[in-house]
PDB file of C-alpha atoms in Angstrom:
ATOM      1  CA  PRO A  27      -6.372  36.334  -7.064  1.00 50.00           C
ATOM      2  CA  GLU A  28      -6.851  37.035 -10.859  1.00 60.00           C
ATOM      3  CA  ASP A  29      -5.974  33.493 -11.772  1.00 61.00           C
ATOM      4  CA  PRO A  30      -9.189  31.655 -12.897  1.00 66.00           C
ATOM      5  CA  LEU A  31      -7.893  28.310 -11.671  1.00 60.00           C
ATOM      6  CA  TYR A  32      -7.123  29.813  -8.236  1.00 55.00           C
ATOM      7  CA  ASN A  33     -10.602  31.313  -8.078  1.00 63.00           C
ATOM      8  CA  ASP A  34     -12.155  27.959  -9.175  1.00 65.00           C
ATOM      9  CA  LEU A  35     -10.317  26.062  -6.378  1.00 59.00           C
ATOM     10  CA  LEU A  36     -11.228  28.724  -3.866  1.00 60.00           C
ATOM     11  CA  LYS A  37     -14.939  28.387  -4.813  1.00 66.00           C
ATOM     12  CA  LYS A  38     -14.814  24.600  -4.523  1.00 65.00           C
ATOM     13  CA  LEU A  39     -13.094  24.739  -1.138  1.00 60.00           C
ATOM     14  CA  LEU A  40     -15.646  27.304   0.175  1.00 62.00           C
ATOM     15  CA  ASN A  41     -18.381  24.937  -1.003  1.00 65.00           C
ATOM     16  CA  ASP A  42     -16.869  22.087   0.770  1.00 62.00           C
ATOM     17  CA  ILE A  43     -16.782  24.175   3.979  1.00 58.00           C
ATOM     18  CA  ASP A  44     -20.407  25.068   3.600  1.00 61.00           C
ATOM     19  CA  ASN A  45     -21.215  21.324   3.086  1.00 63.00           C
ATOM     20  CA  GLY A  46     -19.668  20.098   6.316  1.00 62.00           C
ATOM     21  CA  LEU A  47     -15.897  20.083   5.828  1.00 56.00           C
ATOM     22  CA  MET A  48     -15.343  21.915   9.185  1.00 56.00           C
ATOM     23  CA  ASP A  49     -17.462  19.205  10.971  1.00 61.00           C
ATOM     24  CA  VAL A  50     -15.427  16.464   9.413  1.00 56.00           C
ATOM     25  CA  LEU A  51     -12.230  18.144  10.700  1.00 54.00           C
ATOM     26  CA  GLY A  52     -13.805  18.502  14.157  1.00 55.00           C
ATOM     27  CA  LEU A  53     -13.805  22.304  14.035  1.00 52.00           C
ATOM     28  CA  LYS A  54     -17.515  22.765  14.501  1.00 52.00           C
ATOM     29  CA  GLY A  55     -17.467  26.307  13.072  1.00 49.00           C
ATOM     30  CA  GLU A  56     -15.429  27.925  15.806  1.00 46.00           C
ATOM     31  CA  ALA A  57     -13.811  31.259  15.020  1.00 44.00           C
ATOM     32  CA  LEU A  58     -10.188  30.403  14.314  1.00 45.00           C
ATOM     33  CA  PRO A  59      -7.361  32.056  12.383  1.00 43.00           C
ATOM     34  CA  LEU A  60      -7.327  30.521   8.908  1.00 48.00           C
ATOM     35  CA  LEU A  61      -4.421  30.474   6.471  1.00 49.00           C
ATOM     36  CA  TRP A  62      -5.152  30.212   2.830  1.00 50.00           C
ATOM     37  CA  THR A  63      -2.249  29.116   0.699  1.00 53.00           C
ATOM     38  CA  CYS A  64      -1.652  27.523  -2.682  1.00 52.00           C
ATOM     39  CA  ASP A  65       1.283  25.896  -4.333  1.00 54.00           C
ATOM     40  CA  TYR A  66       2.227  27.306  -7.759  1.00 52.00           C
ATOM     41  CA  ILE A  67       3.666  25.030 -10.437  1.00 50.00           C
ATOM     42  CA  PRO A  68       5.837  26.484 -13.263  1.00 51.00           C
ATOM     43  CA  LYS A  69       4.108  26.695 -16.604  1.00 52.00           C
ATOM     44  CA  ASN A  70       7.451  26.505 -18.492  1.00 51.00           C
ATOM     45  CA  PRO A  71       7.604  23.387 -20.565  1.00 49.00           C
ATOM     46  CA  GLU A  72      10.879  22.315 -19.077  1.00 52.00           C
ATOM     47  CA  GLY A  73       9.310  22.508 -15.603  1.00 49.00           C
ATOM     48  CA  TRP A  74      11.438  21.809 -12.607  1.00 48.00           C
ATOM     49  CA  SER A  75      14.230  20.301 -14.666  1.00 53.00           C
ATOM     50  CA  LYS A  76      15.481  23.784 -15.710  1.00 53.00           C
ATOM     51  CA  PRO A  77      18.195  24.892 -13.320  1.00 53.00           C
ATOM     52  CA  GLY A  78      16.855  27.672 -10.973  1.00 51.00           C
ATOM     53  CA  ASN A  79      13.395  27.520 -12.643  1.00 49.00           C
ATOM     54  CA  ALA A  80      11.478  27.266  -9.246  1.00 49.00           C
ATOM     55  CA  CYS A  81      13.026  30.529  -7.923  1.00 51.00           C
ATOM     56  CA  ALA A  82      13.246  32.532 -11.167  1.00 51.00           C
ATOM     57  CA  MET A  83      11.397  35.768 -10.814  1.00 51.00           C
ATOM     58  CA  ASP A  84      10.143  35.747 -14.383  1.00 53.00           C
ATOM     59  CA  THR A  85       8.699  32.187 -14.184  1.00 52.00           C
ATOM     60  CA  GLU A  86       4.917  31.933 -14.888  1.00 54.00           C
ATOM     61  CA  TYR A  87       2.970  29.646 -12.524  1.00 50.00           C
ATOM     62  CA  VAL A  88      -0.334  27.890 -12.368  1.00 48.00           C
ATOM     63  CA  VAL A  89      -2.154  26.952  -9.205  1.00 44.00           C
ATOM     64  CA  GLY A  90      -1.380  23.553  -7.781  1.00 46.00           C
ATOM     65  CA  GLU A  91      -2.480  22.347  -4.300  1.00 46.00           C
ATOM     66  CA  PHE A  92      -4.714  24.707  -2.349  1.00 43.00           C
ATOM     67  CA  ASN A  93      -4.759  24.718   1.471  1.00 52.00           C
ATOM     68  CA  CYS A  94      -6.729  26.168   4.295  1.00 49.00           C
ATOM     69  CA  SER A  95      -5.098  25.559   7.673  1.00 49.00           C
ATOM     70  CA  CYS A  96      -6.025  26.598  11.268  1.00 44.00           C
ATOM     71  CA  VAL A  97      -2.711  28.037  12.412  1.00 40.00           C
ATOM     72  CA  GLY A  98      -1.402  31.477  13.372  1.00 36.00           C
ATOM     73  CA  VAL A  99      -0.560  33.503  10.355  1.00 34.00           C
ATOM     74  CA  SER A 100       2.052  35.867  11.572  1.00 35.00           C
ATOM     75  CA  LYS A 101       4.960  33.861  10.116  1.00 36.00           C
ATOM     76  CA  PHE A 102       3.318  33.733   6.786  1.00 39.00           C
ATOM     77  CA  GLN A 103       2.569  37.440   6.234  1.00 39.00           C
ATOM     78  CA  ALA A 104       5.872  37.845   4.470  1.00 38.00           C
ATOM     79  CA  VAL A 105       5.087  34.961   2.122  1.00 41.00           C
ATOM     80  CA  CYS A 106       1.349  35.430   1.461  1.00 44.00           C
ATOM     81  CA  GLY A 107       0.403  38.904   2.452  1.00 45.00           C
ATOM     82  CA  GLY A 108       0.261  42.287   0.712  1.00 45.00           C
ATOM     83  CA  GLU A 109       1.829  42.848  -2.669  1.00 45.00           C
ATOM     84  CA  LEU A 110       5.090  41.074  -1.902  1.00 47.00           C
ATOM     85  CA  THR A 111       6.618  38.722  -4.396  1.00 49.00           C
ATOM     86  CA  LEU A 112       9.003  35.800  -3.779  1.00 50.00           C
ATOM     87  CA  ALA A 113      11.977  38.069  -4.418  1.00 53.00           C
ATOM     88  CA  ASP A 114      10.897  40.233  -1.373  1.00 56.00           C
ATOM     89  CA  VAL A 115      10.831  37.279   0.990  1.00 56.00           C
ATOM     90  CA  SER A 116      13.864  36.595   3.209  1.00 63.00           C
ATOM     91  CA  ASP A 117      15.256  33.082   3.326  1.00 64.00           C
ATOM     92  CA  ALA A 118      14.517  32.986   7.070  1.00 67.00           C
ATOM     93  CA  ASP A 119      10.802  33.836   6.559  1.00 61.00           C
ATOM     94  CA  TYR A 120      10.588  31.435   3.633  1.00 57.00           C
ATOM     95  CA  PHE A 121      11.979  28.509   5.537  1.00 60.00           C
ATOM     96  CA  ASP A 122       9.884  29.367   8.643  1.00 61.00           C
ATOM     97  CA  GLY A 123       6.910  29.207   6.285  1.00 57.00           C
ATOM     98  CA  CYS A 124       7.978  25.833   5.033  1.00 56.00           C
ATOM     99  CA  GLU A 125       8.395  24.484   8.569  1.00 59.00           C
ATOM    100  CA  LEU A 126       4.895  25.776   9.539  1.00 56.00           C
ATOM    101  CA  THR A 127       3.441  24.198   6.400  1.00 54.00           C
ATOM    102  CA  ASP A 128       4.973  20.834   7.490  1.00 54.00           C
ATOM    103  CA  LEU A 129       3.586  21.239  11.027  1.00 57.00           C
ATOM    104  CA  MET A 130       0.074  22.112   9.930  1.00 53.00           C
ATOM    105  CA  GLY A 131       0.029  19.217   7.598  1.00 52.00           C
ATOM    106  CA  LYS A 132       0.906  16.860  10.428  1.00 57.00           C
ATOM    107  CA  GLN A 133      -1.840  18.516  12.536  1.00 59.00           C
ATOM    108  CA  ALA A 134      -4.426  18.056   9.791  1.00 52.00           C
ATOM    109  CA  ILE A 135      -3.549  14.315   9.547  1.00 52.00           C
ATOM    110  CA  LYS A 136      -3.872  14.027  13.339  1.00 59.00           C
ATOM    111  CA  MET A 137      -7.244  15.720  13.231  1.00 56.00           C
ATOM    112  CA  LEU A 138      -8.515  13.456  10.441  1.00 49.00           C
ATOM    113  CA  LYS A 139      -7.397  10.289  12.291  1.00 54.00           C
ATOM    114  CA  ALA A 140      -9.150  11.519  15.389  1.00 58.00           C
ATOM    115  CA  THR A 141     -12.406  11.933  13.452  1.00 53.00           C
ATOM    116  CA  GLN A 142     -12.409   8.667  11.587  1.00 57.00           C
ATOM    117  CA  LYS A 143     -15.673   6.703  11.337  1.00 66.00           C
ATOM    118  CA  LYS A 144     -17.011   5.308  14.546  1.00 85.00           C
ATOM    119  CA  LYS A 145     -17.128   1.532  14.589  1.00 91.00           C
ATOM    120  CA  ILE A 146     -19.815  -0.783  15.876  1.00 95.00           C
ATOM    121  CA  ALA A 147     -19.159  -4.550  16.082  1.00 97.00           C
ATOM    122  CA  VAL A 148     -21.992  -7.105  15.996  1.00 97.00           C
ATOM    123  CA  VAL A 149     -21.630 -10.835  16.658  1.00 97.00           C
ATOM    124  CA  GLY A 150     -24.726 -12.943  16.291  1.00 96.00           C
ATOM    125  CA  SER A 151     -27.255 -14.838  14.208  1.00 95.00           C
ATOM    126  CA  ALA A 152     -28.138 -14.522  10.480  1.00 97.00           C
ATOM    127  CA  ASN A 153     -31.233 -16.282   9.102  1.00 96.00           C
ATOM    128  CA  PHE A 154     -33.185 -16.557   5.905  1.00 97.00           C
ATOM    129  CA  ASP A 155     -36.827 -15.910   6.948  1.00 95.00           C
ATOM    130  CA  THR A 156     -40.142 -16.836   5.294  1.00 94.00           C
ATOM    131  CA  THR A 157     -43.264 -15.039   6.389  1.00 93.00           C
ATOM    132  CA  TYR A 158     -46.788 -16.302   5.960  1.00 92.00           C
ATOM    133  CA  ALA A 159     -49.681 -13.862   6.416  1.00 92.00           C
ATOM    134  CA  VAL A 160     -52.385 -15.902   8.118  1.00 91.00           C
ATOM    135  CA  GLY A 161     -55.247 -13.375   8.289  1.00 89.00           C
ATOM    136  CA  ALA A 162     -57.122 -12.306  11.403  1.00 88.00           C
ATOM    137  CA  LYS A 163     -55.954 -14.962  13.824  1.00 89.00           C
ATOM    138  CA  LEU A 164     -52.802 -16.943  14.617  1.00 89.00           C
ATOM    139  CA  PRO A 165     -53.414 -20.656  14.779  1.00 89.00           C
ATOM    140  CA  THR A 166     -53.659 -22.376  18.217  1.00 89.00           C
ATOM    141  CA  ALA A 167     -52.401 -25.871  19.006  1.00 89.00           C
ATOM    142  CA  GLY A 168     -53.911 -28.388  16.597  1.00 90.00           C
ATOM    143  CA  GLU A 169     -55.575 -25.698  14.448  1.00 90.00           C
ATOM    144  CA  THR A 170     -55.017 -25.399  10.719  1.00 88.00           C
ATOM    145  CA  VAL A 171     -55.251 -21.936   9.141  1.00 85.00           C
ATOM    146  CA  VAL A 172     -55.511 -21.602   5.360  1.00 86.00           C
ATOM    147  CA  THR A 173     -54.092 -18.668   3.634  1.00 83.00           C
ATOM    148  CA  GLY A 174     -53.959 -17.826  -0.047  1.00 79.00           C
ATOM    149  CA  GLY A 175     -51.182 -15.209   0.000  1.00 80.00           C
ATOM    150  CA  ALA A 176     -47.735 -15.790  -1.274  1.00 87.00           C
ATOM    151  CA  PRO A 177     -45.117 -16.092   1.338  1.00 91.00           C
ATOM    152  CA  ALA A 178     -42.585 -13.223   1.730  1.00 92.00           C
ATOM    153  CA  THR A 179     -38.848 -13.915   2.109  1.00 94.00           C
ATOM    154  CA  CYS A 180     -36.171 -11.752   3.625  1.00 94.00           C
ATOM    155  CA  CYS A 181     -33.014 -12.017   5.713  1.00 96.00           C
ATOM    156  CA  GLY A 182     -33.179 -11.739   9.369  1.00 93.00           C
ATOM    157  CA  GLY A 183     -31.937 -13.103  12.629  1.00 92.00           C
ATOM    158  CA  LYS A 184     -31.485 -10.835  15.634  1.00 92.00           C
ATOM    159  CA  GLY A 185     -27.770 -10.423  14.869  1.00 95.00           C
ATOM    160  CA  LEU A 186     -28.223  -9.372  11.252  1.00 96.00           C
ATOM    161  CA  ASN A 187     -31.210  -7.137  12.314  1.00 94.00           C
ATOM    162  CA  GLN A 188     -28.983  -5.382  14.811  1.00 95.00           C
ATOM    163  CA  ALA A 189     -26.198  -4.884  12.300  1.00 96.00           C
ATOM    164  CA  VAL A 190     -28.563  -3.489   9.626  1.00 95.00           C
ATOM    165  CA  ALA A 191     -30.324  -1.171  12.163  1.00 94.00           C
ATOM    166  CA  ALA A 192     -26.963   0.171  13.417  1.00 94.00           C
ATOM    167  CA  ALA A 193     -25.860   0.943   9.852  1.00 93.00           C
ATOM    168  CA  ARG A 194     -29.155   2.749   9.095  1.00 92.00           C
ATOM    169  CA  VAL A 195     -29.098   4.761  12.277  1.00 90.00           C
ATOM    170  CA  GLY A 196     -25.369   5.514  12.110  1.00 86.00           C
ATOM    171  CA  GLY A 197     -25.308   6.455   8.420  1.00 83.00           C
ATOM    172  CA  ALA A 198     -22.092   7.430   6.781  1.00 77.00           C
ATOM    173  CA  GLY A 199     -20.446   8.201  10.102  1.00 79.00           C
ATOM    174  CA  VAL A 200     -20.478   4.658  11.488  1.00 88.00           C
ATOM    175  CA  ALA A 201     -18.740   1.469  10.203  1.00 91.00           C
ATOM    176  CA  VAL A 202     -20.626  -1.607  11.207  1.00 95.00           C
ATOM    177  CA  GLU A 203     -18.759  -4.939  11.238  1.00 96.00           C
ATOM    178  CA  PHE A 204     -20.727  -8.211  11.540  1.00 98.00           C
ATOM    179  CA  ALA A 205     -19.498 -11.648  12.528  1.00 98.00           C
ATOM    180  CA  ALA A 206     -21.795 -14.667  11.949  1.00 97.00           C
ATOM    181  CA  ARG A 207     -21.895 -18.193  10.665  1.00 97.00           C
ATOM    182  CA  VAL A 208     -23.888 -19.343   7.626  1.00 97.00           C
ATOM    183  CA  GLY A 209     -24.074 -22.512   5.586  1.00 97.00           C
ATOM    184  CA  ASP A 210     -22.763 -23.200   2.068  1.00 96.00           C
ATOM    185  CA  ASP A 211     -26.100 -22.529   0.391  1.00 96.00           C
ATOM    186  CA  ALA A 212     -28.274 -20.057  -1.460  1.00 96.00           C
ATOM    187  CA  ALA A 213     -29.549 -18.691   1.775  1.00 97.00           C
ATOM    188  CA  ALA A 214     -26.048 -17.605   2.680  1.00 97.00           C
ATOM    189  CA  ASP A 215     -25.701 -15.854  -0.614  1.00 97.00           C
ATOM    190  CA  ALA A 216     -28.938 -13.943   0.258  1.00 97.00           C
ATOM    191  CA  VAL A 217     -27.561 -13.049   3.734  1.00 98.00           C
ATOM    192  CA  ARG A 218     -24.340 -11.557   2.297  1.00 97.00           C
ATOM    193  CA  SER A 219     -26.221  -9.656  -0.415  1.00 96.00           C
ATOM    194  CA  ALA A 220     -28.556  -8.135   2.260  1.00 96.00           C
ATOM    195  CA  LEU A 221     -25.496  -7.051   4.415  1.00 97.00           C
ATOM    196  CA  ALA A 222     -23.848  -5.472   1.325  1.00 95.00           C
ATOM    197  CA  ASP A 223     -26.977  -3.580   0.466  1.00 95.00           C
ATOM    198  CA  ALA A 224     -27.149  -2.275   4.016  1.00 95.00           C
ATOM    199  CA  GLY A 225     -23.464  -1.198   4.057  1.00 94.00           C
ATOM    200  CA  VAL A 226     -22.492  -3.699   6.699  1.00 96.00           C
ATOM    201  CA  GLY A 227     -19.006  -5.206   6.681  1.00 95.00           C
ATOM    202  CA  ALA A 228     -19.285  -8.963   6.285  1.00 95.00           C
ATOM    203  CA  ALA A 229     -15.666 -10.150   6.249  1.00 94.00           C
ATOM    204  CA  ARG A 230     -16.346 -12.203   9.377  1.00 95.00           C
ATOM    205  CA  VAL A 231     -19.448 -13.918   8.020  1.00 97.00           C
ATOM    206  CA  ALA A 232     -18.028 -17.387   7.518  1.00 96.00           C
ATOM    207  CA  ALA A 233     -19.493 -20.439   5.922  1.00 96.00           C
ATOM    208  CA  THR A 234     -19.490 -23.845   7.547  1.00 96.00           C
ATOM    209  CA  ALA A 235     -20.172 -27.278   6.275  1.00 95.00           C
ATOM    210  CA  ALA A 236     -21.606 -28.387   9.629  1.00 94.00           C
ATOM    211  CA  ALA A 237     -25.040 -27.050   8.965  1.00 96.00           C
ATOM    212  CA  GLY A 238     -27.145 -24.909   6.669  1.00 97.00           C
ATOM    213  CA  THR A 239     -27.898 -21.258   7.145  1.00 98.00           C
ATOM    214  CA  GLY A 240     -30.253 -20.574   9.958  1.00 97.00           C
ATOM    215  CA  LEU A 241     -33.962 -20.391   8.955  1.00 96.00           C
ATOM    216  CA  GLY A 242     -36.890 -18.474  10.336  1.00 92.00           C
ATOM    217  CA  VAL A 243     -40.554 -19.227   9.800  1.00 93.00           C
ATOM    218  CA  VAL A 244     -42.915 -16.457  10.765  1.00 92.00           C
ATOM    219  CA  LEU A 245     -46.743 -16.495  10.952  1.00 93.00           C
ATOM    220  CA  LEU A 246     -48.178 -12.963  10.800  1.00 92.00           C
ATOM    221  CA  GLU A 247     -51.675 -11.980  11.585  1.00 92.00           C
ATOM    222  CA  ASP A 248     -53.393  -8.885  10.391  1.00 91.00           C
ATOM    223  CA  GLY A 249     -52.937  -7.055  13.689  1.00 90.00           C
ATOM    224  CA  GLY A 250     -49.216  -7.403  13.547  1.00 89.00           C
ATOM    225  CA  GLU A 251     -48.790 -10.190  16.068  1.00 90.00           C
ATOM    226  CA  VAL A 252     -46.409 -12.896  15.024  1.00 89.00           C
ATOM    227  CA  LEU A 253     -45.575 -16.541  15.872  1.00 90.00           C
ATOM    228  CA  SER A 254     -42.085 -17.569  14.936  1.00 88.00           C
ATOM    229  CA  VAL A 255     -39.958 -20.682  14.689  1.00 90.00           C
ATOM    230  CA  VAL A 256     -36.190 -20.489  14.243  1.00 89.00           C
ATOM    231  CA  VAL A 257     -34.050 -23.307  12.941  1.00 94.00           C
ATOM    232  CA  ARG A 258     -30.637 -22.623  14.415  1.00 94.00           C
ATOM    233  CA  GLY A 259     -28.510 -24.273  11.710  1.00 96.00           C
ATOM    234  CA  ALA A 260     -25.138 -22.703  11.327  1.00 97.00           C
ATOM    235  CA  ASN A 261     -25.821 -20.049  14.007  1.00 96.00           C
ATOM    236  CA  PHE A 262     -25.035 -22.785  16.561  1.00 94.00           C
ATOM    237  CA  ALA A 263     -23.213 -25.489  14.687  1.00 93.00           C
ATOM    238  CA  GLY A 264     -20.695 -23.283  12.852  1.00 92.00           C
ATOM    239  CA  TRP A 265     -18.589 -21.958  15.756  1.00 94.00           C
ATOM    240  CA  ASP A 266     -15.409 -23.796  16.772  1.00 88.00           C
ATOM    241  CA  GLY A 267     -15.106 -21.984  20.154  1.00 82.00           C
ATOM    242  CA  GLY A 268     -11.604 -20.732  19.408  1.00 85.00           C
ATOM    243  CA  GLU A 269     -12.472 -17.542  17.601  1.00 91.00           C
ATOM    244  CA  ALA A 270     -10.337 -14.504  18.284  1.00 91.00           C
ATOM    245  CA  TRP A 271     -12.247 -11.323  18.766  1.00 95.00           C
ATOM    246  CA  ASP A 272      -9.557  -8.704  19.505  1.00 94.00           C
ATOM    247  CA  ASP A 273      -9.351  -7.547  15.888  1.00 92.00           C
ATOM    248  CA  LEU A 274     -13.142  -7.206  15.564  1.00 95.00           C
ATOM    249  CA  VAL A 275     -13.687  -5.170  18.721  1.00 94.00           C
ATOM    250  CA  ALA A 276     -10.493  -2.983  18.415  1.00 91.00           C
ATOM    251  CA  GLY A 277     -11.644   0.587  18.067  1.00 88.00           C
ATOM    252  CA  ALA A 278     -15.353  -0.295  18.380  1.00 92.00           C
ATOM    253  CA  SER A 279     -17.389   2.071  20.451  1.00 92.00           C
ATOM    254  CA  ALA A 280     -20.012  -0.733  21.085  1.00 94.00           C
ATOM    255  CA  LEU A 281     -20.487  -4.437  20.697  1.00 96.00           C
ATOM    256  CA  LEU A 282     -24.007  -5.738  20.045  1.00 96.00           C
ATOM    257  CA  LEU A 283     -24.872  -9.309  21.053  1.00 96.00           C
ATOM    258  CA  GLN A 284     -27.966 -11.499  21.218  1.00 92.00           C
ATOM    259  CA  ARG A 285     -28.530 -15.077  22.372  1.00 90.00           C
ATOM    260  CA  GLU A 286     -29.227 -16.912  19.079  1.00 91.00           C
ATOM    261  CA  ILE A 287     -25.577 -18.199  19.025  1.00 93.00           C
ATOM    262  CA  PRO A 288     -23.707 -20.252  21.678  1.00 92.00           C
ATOM    263  CA  GLU A 289     -23.195 -18.598  24.955  1.00 91.00           C
ATOM    264  CA  ALA A 290     -19.493 -19.176  24.967  1.00 92.00           C
ATOM    265  CA  VAL A 291     -19.114 -17.246  21.797  1.00 95.00           C
ATOM    266  CA  ASN A 292     -20.990 -14.276  23.253  1.00 94.00           C
ATOM    267  CA  ALA A 293     -18.936 -14.438  26.487  1.00 93.00           C
ATOM    268  CA  ALA A 294     -15.578 -14.501  24.699  1.00 95.00           C
ATOM    269  CA  ALA A 295     -16.604 -11.571  22.385  1.00 96.00           C
ATOM    270  CA  ALA A 296     -17.937  -9.510  25.346  1.00 95.00           C
ATOM    271  CA  ALA A 297     -14.711 -10.188  27.340  1.00 94.00           C
ATOM    272  CA  ALA A 298     -12.577  -8.904  24.394  1.00 95.00           C
ATOM    273  CA  ALA A 299     -14.777  -5.872  24.077  1.00 95.00           C
ATOM    274  CA  LYS A 300     -14.471  -5.140  27.745  1.00 94.00           C
ATOM    275  CA  ARG A 301     -10.699  -5.203  27.533  1.00 93.00           C
ATOM    276  CA  ALA A 302     -10.908  -2.853  24.523  1.00 92.00           C
ATOM    277  CA  GLY A 303     -13.067  -0.379  26.455  1.00 90.00           C
ATOM    278  CA  GLY A 304     -16.291  -0.649  24.302  1.00 90.00           C
ATOM    279  CA  VAL A 305     -19.872  -0.590  25.501  1.00 93.00           C
ATOM    280  CA  ILE A 306     -21.539  -4.009  25.343  1.00 94.00           C
ATOM    281  CA  VAL A 307     -25.282  -4.388  24.685  1.00 93.00           C
ATOM    282  CA  LEU A 308     -26.979  -7.809  25.066  1.00 92.00           C
ATOM    283  CA  GLN A 309     -30.287  -8.094  23.403  1.00 88.00           C
ATOM    284  CA  ASP A 310     -32.540 -11.206  23.851  1.00 77.00           C
ATOM    285  CA  ALA A 311     -31.362 -11.314  27.454  1.00 62.00           C
ATOM    286  CA  GLY A 312     -33.773 -14.032  28.534  1.00 55.00           C
ATOM    287  CA  GLY A 313     -33.906 -15.823  25.135  1.00 59.00           C
ATOM    288  CA  GLU A 314     -34.662 -19.561  24.933  1.00 64.00           C
ATOM    289  CA  ASP A 315     -35.022 -19.761  28.685  1.00 69.00           C
ATOM    290  CA  ARG A 316     -31.219 -20.399  29.089  1.00 75.00           C
ATOM    291  CA  PRO A 317     -29.649 -19.190  32.307  1.00 77.00           C
ATOM    292  CA  LEU A 318     -27.344 -16.174  31.965  1.00 79.00           C
ATOM    293  CA  ASP A 319     -23.772 -16.646  33.008  1.00 82.00           C
ATOM    294  CA  PRO A 320     -23.098 -14.097  35.857  1.00 84.00           C
ATOM    295  CA  GLU A 321     -19.594 -13.359  34.590  1.00 86.00           C
ATOM    296  CA  HIS A 322     -20.949 -12.670  31.073  1.00 86.00           C
ATOM    297  CA  VAL A 323     -23.675 -10.397  32.443  1.00 85.00           C
ATOM    298  CA  ALA A 324     -21.048  -8.484  34.500  1.00 88.00           C
ATOM    299  CA  ASN A 325     -19.253  -7.649  31.222  1.00 89.00           C
ATOM    300  CA  CYS A 326     -22.413  -6.195  29.620  1.00 92.00           C
ATOM    301  CA  ASP A 327     -23.441  -2.536  30.075  1.00 92.00           C
ATOM    302  CA  TYR A 328     -26.875  -2.928  28.883  1.00 91.00           C
ATOM    303  CA  LEU A 329     -29.527  -5.713  28.760  1.00 88.00           C
ATOM    304  CA  SER A 330     -32.390  -5.388  26.228  1.00 86.00           C
ATOM    305  CA  PRO A 331     -35.086  -8.073  26.772  1.00 82.00           C
ATOM    306  CA  ASN A 332     -38.498  -8.030  25.140  1.00 78.00           C
ATOM    307  CA  LEU A 333     -41.543  -8.659  27.316  1.00 79.00           C
ATOM    308  CA  SER A 334     -41.477 -12.466  27.237  1.00 76.00           C
ATOM    309  CA  GLU A 335     -37.670 -12.530  27.820  1.00 77.00           C
ATOM    310  CA  LEU A 336     -38.100 -10.158  30.743  1.00 80.00           C
ATOM    311  CA  ARG A 337     -40.645 -12.566  32.327  1.00 78.00           C
ATOM    312  CA  ARG A 338     -38.057 -15.342  32.112  1.00 74.00           C
ATOM    313  CA  LEU A 339     -35.472 -13.158  33.753  1.00 75.00           C
TER     314      LEU A 339
END
């Protein structure tokens, strides 16, 4: 306890505990028996190469690895407790301690694996959007509205929006993986950059030569109402229909879908997620006035239409 390095490690560990280490381990602050141990490393220049160095009673040590484990401590009292030195510890107690150290290490690995990041998978559309502010009133059929403001650009599409929203809400505890199709163009670069900035995994965002990246044109009036036109582009032309989804949905607690991509792609992804045991959410349930495949709907746990889509349903 007088070793400054030991005390420094202890303070750092206690600080980690105060800052959520127990939550990460899934312990939630319960009252549990804790074992505090540290590995000591010989200070002798020849180190472990000197015969018998590790067990020599006159060897000076520095603190190595420091551990806190949630196990019973009875077997370790002979090793760690009181004023005992290594010379006072029987071989039986020492090897019991080694065995328990191995067991608690395996348990710690098991706990960490069980508390890995949650995963959300999203399959859907990605667009490059341009928004024009049109003032107090949206144009009607045949009407021209003149605006002096500069257009605003951003990345969108219901799929991309879902992925970014999931990453923002989930924070550091959620890994979001997004699958989409884009063109081989500057808009695709902007889409990938937006996903990276949001912390969304984009390994399954693939480029196609069949069409350009999807585009959105939005007219925005002062009150917040919008009128939108979407150019499908790669969102529809980029899929070959033979995509495998098992790797994307494996381990995912939820799959988020919309209807700005081919229905067959949605259905295949939903079927894979159903087999994997994930929750399936379908946004845009009445989108584009296309009929919903009953088998696809049966695989979905939640439908999330907006007002106009609900009317279509």
